[in-house]
Structures are given as structure tokens and as C-alpha cells.
């Protein structure tokens, strides 16, 4: 949960680097919360509450992009690589590979090694 809160505390932090652990723990907890909210709406069968998962998604949209930018920075890539998303099938798979790679050892042009700071 600390990794999730760390990303939310750095809401507009598009600069710097993010470790794999920071990115994937945020992704995991964010996905679990989204599923729980959506599941609660379905189980309660109160469709008027359907806006709650949307509000959560809207609230976490910017931190999700920010941590993805920082994750790409950790692999010595510019955030422009996110445009791979628009290429059907292959683009998201390549981006997934980039997000799973180990970060650059030591400092790179985007900042200090985040493993040394945590």
C-alpha cells in the first residue's frame, strides 16, 4: 500500500524515475480497487452508483500516466514511447516489455537511480 500512496502523493510528478516495484505495485492495487468498486456496483445492483468506479478512474488517471512516464524514464526511454499504444496488438505488447525491463543501473539522463533512494 505504501507504493500506491507514494504514487498518489506524487500526483503530477512526470519527471524522474520509477522502479519496477513502484509501477507494478501501483498497477496491482489500482486494478484491485477498480475491480472491487465495479464488483460492488454489480453486486448491489444499484446502477445509479455506477459513476463511483468512473470517478475513481478519473481521479487516478493523471497519477497512472505520471508513474508510467517515470517507469519509461527508468529504462532510459522518453515518454513519447507511450504512443506505441495506438499501434494495434504489437504496440501495447512492446510497451509492456519496456515496462517490465530492469531500469538503468546508476544515474541516467532522467535522474538518479530510484533503487538507491528507497
PDB file of C-alpha atoms in Angstrom:
ATOM      1  CA  UNK A   1       0.000   0.000   0.000  1.00  0.00           C
ATOM      2  CA  UNK A   2       2.974   2.303   0.586  1.00  0.00           C
ATOM      3  CA  UNK A   3       3.889   2.138  -3.101  1.00  0.00           C
ATOM      4  CA  UNK A   4       0.326   3.059  -4.074  1.00  0.00           C
ATOM      5  CA  UNK A   5       0.295   6.046  -1.719  1.00  0.00           C
ATOM      6  CA  UNK A   6       3.762   7.101  -2.892  1.00  0.00           C
ATOM      7  CA  UNK A   7       2.448   7.406  -6.455  1.00  0.00           C
ATOM      8  CA  UNK A   8      -0.645   9.309  -5.332  1.00  0.00           C
ATOM      9  CA  UNK A   9       1.481  11.697  -3.256  1.00  0.00           C
ATOM     10  CA  UNK A  10       3.495  12.423  -6.407  1.00  0.00           C
ATOM     11  CA  UNK A  11       0.265  13.200  -8.310  1.00  0.00           C
ATOM     12  CA  UNK A  12       1.755  15.439 -11.012  1.00  0.00           C
ATOM     13  CA  UNK A  13       5.304  14.031 -10.883  1.00  0.00           C
ATOM     14  CA  UNK A  14       6.141  13.352 -14.518  1.00  0.00           C
ATOM     15  CA  UNK A  15       9.878  13.905 -14.020  1.00  0.00           C
ATOM     16  CA  UNK A  16      12.335  11.458 -12.552  1.00  0.00           C
ATOM     17  CA  UNK A  17      12.310   7.683 -12.471  1.00  0.00           C
ATOM     18  CA  UNK A  18      10.101   4.949 -11.011  1.00  0.00           C
ATOM     19  CA  UNK A  19      11.248   1.464 -10.083  1.00  0.00           C
ATOM     20  CA  UNK A  20       9.536  -1.623 -11.453  1.00  0.00           C
ATOM     21  CA  UNK A  21       8.231  -2.389  -7.989  1.00  0.00           C
ATOM     22  CA  UNK A  22       6.699   1.072  -7.618  1.00  0.00           C
ATOM     23  CA  UNK A  23       4.973   0.846 -11.003  1.00  0.00           C
ATOM     24  CA  UNK A  24       3.659  -2.700 -10.705  1.00  0.00           C
ATOM     25  CA  UNK A  25       2.526  -2.393  -7.079  1.00  0.00           C
ATOM     26  CA  UNK A  26       0.592   0.750  -8.023  1.00  0.00           C
ATOM     27  CA  UNK A  27      -0.846  -1.072 -11.032  1.00  0.00           C
ATOM     28  CA  UNK A  28      -1.887  -4.066  -8.896  1.00  0.00           C
ATOM     29  CA  UNK A  29      -3.552  -2.072  -6.133  1.00  0.00           C
ATOM     30  CA  UNK A  30      -5.199   0.302  -8.611  1.00  0.00           C
ATOM     31  CA  UNK A  31      -6.624  -2.663 -10.536  1.00  0.00           C
ATOM     32  CA  UNK A  32      -7.884  -4.361  -7.360  1.00  0.00           C
ATOM     33  CA  UNK A  33      -9.617  -1.179  -6.190  1.00  0.00           C
ATOM     34  CA  UNK A  34     -11.191  -0.690  -9.625  1.00  0.00           C
ATOM     35  CA  UNK A  35     -12.451  -4.275  -9.684  1.00  0.00           C
ATOM     36  CA  UNK A  36     -13.796  -4.014  -6.137  1.00  0.00           C
ATOM     37  CA  UNK A  37     -15.691  -0.809  -6.919  1.00  0.00           C
ATOM     38  CA  UNK A  38     -17.117  -2.233 -10.144  1.00  0.00           C
ATOM     39  CA  UNK A  39     -17.994  -5.510  -8.434  1.00  0.00           C
ATOM     40  CA  UNK A  40     -19.747  -3.686  -5.593  1.00  0.00           C
ATOM     41  CA  UNK A  41     -21.905  -1.779  -8.074  1.00  0.00           C
ATOM     42  CA  UNK A  42     -22.832  -5.018  -9.858  1.00  0.00           C
ATOM     43  CA  UNK A  43     -23.469  -6.979  -6.646  1.00  0.00           C
ATOM     44  CA  UNK A  44     -25.556  -4.250  -5.064  1.00  0.00           C
ATOM     45  CA  UNK A  45     -27.490  -3.942  -8.320  1.00  0.00           C
ATOM     46  CA  UNK A  46     -27.753  -0.205  -7.789  1.00  0.00           C
ATOM     47  CA  UNK A  47     -26.842   1.142 -11.197  1.00  0.00           C
ATOM     48  CA  UNK A  48     -27.254   4.710 -10.029  1.00  0.00           C
ATOM     49  CA  UNK A  49     -23.927   4.193  -8.202  1.00  0.00           C
ATOM     50  CA  UNK A  50     -22.230   3.301 -11.481  1.00  0.00           C
ATOM     51  CA  UNK A  51     -20.490   6.660 -11.513  1.00  0.00           C
ATOM     52  CA  UNK A  52     -18.316   5.722  -8.495  1.00  0.00           C
ATOM     53  CA  UNK A  53     -15.870   3.489 -10.447  1.00  0.00           C
ATOM     54  CA  UNK A  54     -15.749   6.191 -13.124  1.00  0.00           C
ATOM     55  CA  UNK A  55     -14.887   8.837 -10.505  1.00  0.00           C
ATOM     56  CA  UNK A  56     -12.117   6.616  -9.150  1.00  0.00           C
ATOM     57  CA  UNK A  57     -10.734   6.087 -12.653  1.00  0.00           C
ATOM     58  CA  UNK A  58     -10.900   9.820 -13.298  1.00  0.00           C
ATOM     59  CA  UNK A  59      -9.117  10.590 -10.001  1.00  0.00           C
ATOM     60  CA  UNK A  60      -6.268   8.152 -10.712  1.00  0.00           C
ATOM     61  CA  UNK A  61      -5.842   8.909 -14.422  1.00  0.00           C
ATOM     62  CA  UNK A  62      -3.073  11.500 -14.017  1.00  0.00           C
ATOM     63  CA  UNK A  63      -1.039   9.548 -11.410  1.00  0.00           C
ATOM     64  CA  UNK A  64      -1.252   6.468 -13.637  1.00  0.00           C
ATOM     65  CA  UNK A  65       0.206   8.348 -16.573  1.00  0.00           C
ATOM     66  CA  UNK A  66       2.814  10.026 -14.366  1.00  0.00           C
ATOM     67  CA  UNK A  67       4.111   6.738 -12.943  1.00  0.00           C
ATOM     68  CA  UNK A  68       4.170   5.258 -16.460  1.00  0.00           C
ATOM     69  CA  UNK A  69       6.242   8.216 -17.676  1.00  0.00           C
ATOM     70  CA  UNK A  70       8.652   7.748 -14.785  1.00  0.00           C
ATOM     71  CA  UNK A  71       8.832   3.983 -15.409  1.00  0.00           C
ATOM     72  CA  UNK A  72       9.840   4.584 -19.027  1.00  0.00           C
ATOM     73  CA  UNK A  73      12.393   7.136 -17.821  1.00  0.00           C
ATOM     74  CA  UNK A  74      13.914   4.457 -15.610  1.00  0.00           C
ATOM     75  CA  UNK A  75      14.548   2.326 -18.709  1.00  0.00           C
ATOM     76  CA  UNK A  76      16.255   5.297 -20.428  1.00  0.00           C
ATOM     77  CA  UNK A  77      13.270   5.918 -22.728  1.00  0.00           C
ATOM     78  CA  UNK A  78      11.337   9.070 -23.374  1.00  0.00           C
ATOM     79  CA  UNK A  79       7.630   9.157 -22.525  1.00  0.00           C
ATOM     80  CA  UNK A  80       6.970   9.506 -26.268  1.00  0.00           C
ATOM     81  CA  UNK A  81       7.230   5.711 -26.380  1.00  0.00           C
ATOM     82  CA  UNK A  82       3.716   5.666 -24.887  1.00  0.00           C
ATOM     83  CA  UNK A  83       2.459   6.433 -28.385  1.00  0.00           C
ATOM     84  CA  UNK A  84       3.041   2.732 -29.089  1.00  0.00           C
ATOM     85  CA  UNK A  85      -0.408   2.236 -27.554  1.00  0.00           C
ATOM     86  CA  UNK A  86      -2.030   3.401 -30.793  1.00  0.00           C
ATOM     87  CA  UNK A  87      -0.466   0.546 -32.792  1.00  0.00           C
ATOM     88  CA  UNK A  88      -2.896  -2.380 -32.577  1.00  0.00           C
ATOM     89  CA  UNK A  89      -1.724  -5.535 -30.754  1.00  0.00           C
ATOM     90  CA  UNK A  90       2.050  -5.110 -31.246  1.00  0.00           C
ATOM     91  CA  UNK A  91       2.326  -1.628 -29.711  1.00  0.00           C
ATOM     92  CA  UNK A  92       0.903  -2.495 -26.278  1.00  0.00           C
ATOM     93  CA  UNK A  93       2.975  -5.707 -26.172  1.00  0.00           C
ATOM     94  CA  UNK A  94       6.201  -3.809 -26.885  1.00  0.00           C
ATOM     95  CA  UNK A  95       5.241  -1.212 -24.278  1.00  0.00           C
ATOM     96  CA  UNK A  96       4.585  -4.000 -21.772  1.00  0.00           C
ATOM     97  CA  UNK A  97       8.082  -5.356 -22.447  1.00  0.00           C
ATOM     98  CA  UNK A  98       9.548  -1.890 -21.838  1.00  0.00           C
ATOM     99  CA  UNK A  99       7.651  -1.564 -18.556  1.00  0.00           C
ATOM    100  CA  UNK A 100       8.902  -4.971 -17.393  1.00  0.00           C
ATOM    101  CA  UNK A 101      12.571  -4.283 -18.139  1.00  0.00           C
ATOM    102  CA  UNK A 102      15.090  -3.619 -15.419  1.00  0.00           C
ATOM    103  CA  UNK A 103      15.911   0.055 -15.041  1.00  0.00           C
ATOM    104  CA  UNK A 104      19.208   1.631 -15.959  1.00  0.00           C
ATOM    105  CA  UNK A 105      21.870   0.919 -13.363  1.00  0.00           C
ATOM    106  CA  UNK A 106      23.128   4.155 -11.865  1.00  0.00           C
ATOM    107  CA  UNK A 107      22.101   7.621 -12.943  1.00  0.00           C
ATOM    108  CA  UNK A 108      20.696   8.348 -16.375  1.00  0.00           C
ATOM    109  CA  UNK A 109      19.542  11.493 -18.171  1.00  0.00           C
ATOM    110  CA  UNK A 110      16.217  11.405 -16.302  1.00  0.00           C
ATOM    111  CA  UNK A 111      17.645  11.347 -12.801  1.00  0.00           C
ATOM    112  CA  UNK A 112      19.222   9.335 -10.046  1.00  0.00           C
ATOM    113  CA  UNK A 113      18.702   5.610  -9.595  1.00  0.00           C
ATOM    114  CA  UNK A 114      15.432   5.199  -7.637  1.00  0.00           C
ATOM    115  CA  UNK A 115      16.651   1.964  -6.010  1.00  0.00           C
ATOM    116  CA  UNK A 116      19.249   3.958  -4.112  1.00  0.00           C
ATOM    117  CA  UNK A 117      16.642   6.459  -2.863  1.00  0.00           C
ATOM    118  CA  UNK A 118      14.241   3.917  -1.286  1.00  0.00           C
TER     119      UNK A 118
END
